[in-house]
PDB file of C-alpha atoms in Angstrom:
ATOM      1  CA  MET F   1     -56.156 -94.380  15.192  1.00 32.00           C
ATOM      2  CA  SER F   2     -57.596 -93.018  12.447  1.00 38.00           C
ATOM      3  CA  MET F   3     -56.122 -93.323   8.664  1.00 39.00           C
ATOM      4  CA  ILE F   4     -56.576 -90.433   7.203  1.00 41.00           C
ATOM      5  CA  SER F   5     -53.096 -88.559   6.670  1.00 39.00           C
ATOM      6  CA  ASP F   6     -53.651 -84.841   7.198  1.00 43.00           C
ATOM      7  CA  GLY F   7     -55.799 -85.874  10.467  1.00 49.00           C
ATOM      8  CA  GLN F   8     -58.477 -82.907   9.641  1.00 53.00           C
ATOM      9  CA  SER F   9     -61.237 -84.736   8.102  1.00 63.00           C
ATOM     10  CA  ARG F  10     -64.130 -86.173  10.184  1.00 85.00           C
ATOM     11  CA  PHE F  11     -65.402 -89.374   9.346  1.00 92.00           C
ATOM     12  CA  ALA F  12     -68.406 -91.241  10.661  1.00 96.00           C
ATOM     13  CA  VAL F  13     -68.944 -95.265   9.473  1.00 97.00           C
ATOM     14  CA  VAL F  14     -72.863 -95.487  10.074  1.00 98.00           C
ATOM     15  CA  VAL F  15     -73.798 -99.962  10.307  1.00 98.00           C
ATOM     16  CA  ALA F  16     -77.081-100.110  10.433  1.00 97.00           C
ATOM     17  CA  ALA F  17     -78.620-104.369  11.691  1.00 97.00           C
ATOM     18  CA  HIS F  18     -82.616-105.780  12.800  1.00 94.00           C
ATOM     19  CA  ARG F  19     -81.277-108.971  13.292  1.00 90.00           C
ATOM     20  CA  ARG F  20     -78.034-110.382  14.424  1.00 86.00           C
ATOM     21  CA  TYR F  21     -75.617-111.455  11.706  1.00 87.00           C
ATOM     22  CA  ALA F  22     -73.206-114.179  12.050  1.00 90.00           C
ATOM     23  CA  THR F  23     -70.387-111.364  10.795  1.00 92.00           C
ATOM     24  CA  LEU F  24     -71.887-108.214  12.993  1.00 96.00           C
ATOM     25  CA  ASP F  25     -68.792-108.737  15.649  1.00 95.00           C
ATOM     26  CA  VAL F  26     -66.191-108.571  12.713  1.00 96.00           C
ATOM     27  CA  CYS F  27     -67.733-105.588  10.936  1.00 97.00           C
ATOM     28  CA  LEU F  28     -67.968-103.622  13.564  1.00 97.00           C
ATOM     29  CA  GLN F  29     -64.201-104.404  14.622  1.00 97.00           C
ATOM     30  CA  GLY F  30     -63.235-103.595  11.350  1.00 96.00           C
ATOM     31  CA  PHE F  31     -64.684 -99.897  11.455  1.00 96.00           C
ATOM     32  CA  GLN F  32     -63.511 -99.341  15.103  1.00 94.00           C
ATOM     33  CA  LYS F  33     -60.488 -99.813  14.051  1.00 93.00           C
ATOM     34  CA  ILE F  34     -60.257 -97.407  11.223  1.00 92.00           C
ATOM     35  CA  VAL F  35     -62.510 -94.961  12.860  1.00 93.00           C
ATOM     36  CA  SER F  36     -60.511 -91.851  15.037  1.00 89.00           C
ATOM     37  CA  ASN F  37     -62.449 -92.639  17.894  1.00 95.00           C
ATOM     38  CA  PRO F  38     -64.688 -95.678  19.006  1.00 95.00           C
ATOM     39  CA  ALA F  39     -67.586 -93.114  19.000  1.00 96.00           C
ATOM     40  CA  ASP F  40     -67.999 -92.188  15.711  1.00 97.00           C
ATOM     41  CA  LEU F  41     -69.289 -95.832  14.711  1.00 97.00           C
ATOM     42  CA  ILE F  42     -72.339 -95.644  14.676  1.00 98.00           C
ATOM     43  CA  PHE F  43     -74.744 -98.504  14.933  1.00 98.00           C
ATOM     44  CA  VAL F  44     -77.739 -98.508  14.304  1.00 98.00           C
ATOM     45  CA  ASP F  45     -80.572-101.186  15.960  1.00 98.00           C
ATOM     46  CA  ASN F  46     -83.174-100.791  13.423  1.00 97.00           C
ATOM     47  CA  GLY F  47     -85.985-101.926  15.114  1.00 96.00           C
ATOM     48  CA  SER F  48     -84.908-105.477  16.953  1.00 96.00           C
ATOM     49  CA  GLY F  49     -86.342-105.123  20.158  1.00 95.00           C
ATOM     50  CA  GLY F  50     -83.620-104.103  21.894  1.00 95.00           C
ATOM     51  CA  VAL F  51     -81.831-107.736  20.818  1.00 96.00           C
ATOM     52  CA  LEU F  52     -78.951-105.801  18.730  1.00 97.00           C
ATOM     53  CA  THR F  53     -78.297-102.513  21.288  1.00 97.00           C
ATOM     54  CA  ASP F  54     -77.601-104.866  24.439  1.00 97.00           C
ATOM     55  CA  TRP F  55     -75.209-107.539  22.434  1.00 97.00           C
ATOM     56  CA  VAL F  56     -73.652-103.540  20.943  1.00 97.00           C
ATOM     57  CA  LYS F  57     -73.538-102.377  24.630  1.00 97.00           C
ATOM     58  CA  LYS F  58     -71.471-105.396  26.106  1.00 97.00           C
ATOM     59  CA  HIS F  59     -69.445-106.011  23.070  1.00 97.00           C
ATOM     60  CA  PHE F  60     -68.397-102.429  21.367  1.00 97.00           C
ATOM     61  CA  ARG F  61     -69.173-100.045  24.677  1.00 95.00           C
ATOM     62  CA  LYS F  62     -67.600 -97.223  23.103  1.00 96.00           C
ATOM     63  CA  VAL F  63     -69.585 -96.865  20.268  1.00 97.00           C
ATOM     64  CA  THR F  64     -72.461 -94.470  19.482  1.00 97.00           C
ATOM     65  CA  ILE F  65     -75.574 -96.801  19.300  1.00 98.00           C
ATOM     66  CA  LEU F  66     -78.596 -95.388  17.875  1.00 98.00           C
ATOM     67  CA  THR F  67     -81.877 -98.054  18.650  1.00 98.00           C
ATOM     68  CA  LEU F  68     -84.781 -97.475  17.029  1.00 98.00           C
ATOM     69  CA  ASP F  69     -88.003 -98.543  17.999  1.00 96.00           C
ATOM     70  CA  GLU F  70     -89.453-100.010  14.805  1.00 96.00           C
ATOM     71  CA  ASN F  71     -87.395-101.750  11.606  1.00 95.00           C
ATOM     72  CA  ARG F  72     -87.614 -98.448   9.421  1.00 94.00           C
ATOM     73  CA  LEU F  73     -86.373-100.515   6.469  1.00 93.00           C
ATOM     74  CA  PHE F  74     -82.640-100.021   4.811  1.00 92.00           C
ATOM     75  CA  CYS F  75     -82.895 -96.289   3.643  1.00 96.00           C
ATOM     76  CA  GLY F  76     -85.176 -95.207   7.108  1.00 97.00           C
ATOM     77  CA  GLY F  77     -82.216 -97.475   9.181  1.00 97.00           C
ATOM     78  CA  TYR F  78     -78.898 -95.637   7.390  1.00 98.00           C
ATOM     79  CA  ASN F  79     -80.657 -92.127   6.913  1.00 98.00           C
ATOM     80  CA  ALA F  80     -82.080 -92.755  11.089  1.00 98.00           C
ATOM     81  CA  GLY F  81     -76.924 -92.816  11.090  1.00 98.00           C
ATOM     82  CA  ILE F  82     -76.670 -90.404   8.914  1.00 98.00           C
ATOM     83  CA  ARG F  83     -78.341 -88.130  10.750  1.00 98.00           C
ATOM     84  CA  ARG F  84     -77.177 -88.638  14.369  1.00 97.00           C
ATOM     85  CA  ALA F  85     -73.571 -87.867  12.406  1.00 97.00           C
ATOM     86  CA  ILE F  86     -73.983 -84.764  10.406  1.00 96.00           C
ATOM     87  CA  GLU F  87     -75.658 -83.942  14.408  1.00 96.00           C
ATOM     88  CA  LYS F  88     -72.229 -84.384  15.613  1.00 95.00           C
ATOM     89  CA  GLY F  89     -70.715 -82.711  13.324  1.00 94.00           C
ATOM     90  CA  PHE F  90     -68.744 -85.445  10.779  1.00 94.00           C
ATOM     91  CA  GLU F  91     -67.916 -83.940   7.160  1.00 90.00           C
ATOM     92  CA  TYR F  92     -68.234 -87.020   5.682  1.00 93.00           C
ATOM     93  CA  VAL F  93     -70.398 -90.715   6.447  1.00 95.00           C
ATOM     94  CA  LEU F  94     -69.127 -94.077   5.524  1.00 95.00           C
ATOM     95  CA  ILE F  95     -72.145 -96.968   5.240  1.00 97.00           C
ATOM     96  CA  ALA F  96     -71.609-100.183   5.417  1.00 96.00           C
ATOM     97  CA  ASN F  97     -74.184-103.414   5.429  1.00 95.00           C
ATOM     98  CA  ALA F  98     -73.406-105.673   8.732  1.00 94.00           C
ATOM     99  CA  ASP F  99     -72.031-108.285   6.653  1.00 94.00           C
ATOM    100  CA  THR F 100     -68.918-105.896   5.963  1.00 95.00           C
ATOM    101  CA  GLU F 101     -65.038-107.179   6.497  1.00 95.00           C
ATOM    102  CA  VAL F 102     -62.744-104.401   6.881  1.00 95.00           C
ATOM    103  CA  LEU F 103     -59.370-105.909   4.266  1.00 94.00           C
ATOM    104  CA  LYS F 104     -57.646-102.659   3.467  1.00 92.00           C
ATOM    105  CA  PRO F 105     -58.176 -99.719   6.453  1.00 88.00           C
ATOM    106  CA  GLY F 106     -56.262 -97.764   4.109  1.00 88.00           C
ATOM    107  CA  PHE F 107     -59.657 -97.109   1.928  1.00 90.00           C
ATOM    108  CA  VAL F 108     -61.291 -95.121   3.695  1.00 88.00           C
ATOM    109  CA  SER F 109     -58.715 -92.157   3.456  1.00 86.00           C
ATOM    110  CA  ARG F 110     -58.394 -92.933  -0.099  1.00 89.00           C
ATOM    111  CA  LEU F 111     -62.444 -92.271  -0.768  1.00 89.00           C
ATOM    112  CA  ILE F 112     -61.426 -88.768   1.509  1.00 87.00           C
ATOM    113  CA  GLU F 113     -58.648 -87.801  -0.689  1.00 88.00           C
ATOM    114  CA  VAL F 114     -60.509 -88.080  -4.157  1.00 90.00           C
ATOM    115  CA  MET F 115     -63.591 -86.519  -2.624  1.00 86.00           C
ATOM    116  CA  GLY F 116     -61.674 -83.198  -1.516  1.00 84.00           C
ATOM    117  CA  ARG F 117     -60.075 -83.311  -5.094  1.00 88.00           C
ATOM    118  CA  HIS F 118     -63.780 -83.532  -6.754  1.00 83.00           C
TER     119      HIS F 118
END
């Protein structure tokens, strides 16, 4: 279910990682719950050699996965994910570290509301 009240603004969440973080499952679970469609959560495997791609495919089957052959570092990994979101027509993109935990799911709709006013 989308947390956006108007139901019109499309947003994606991009999470990138090059290694497994203890909190990665909590991170992806939290963001998967606030996007309109699980595929709106874009996970970037930033050069793990496919280890993270395999793990995400197993545990989060419906998210979008982008696998990079090499670690493009922070900006390169997130830029690849943002490019994918733009190609898919998203209006807004939120990037989040792999150790992020969603505590208040309504924060994205609030961000979009403020951006729409400004």
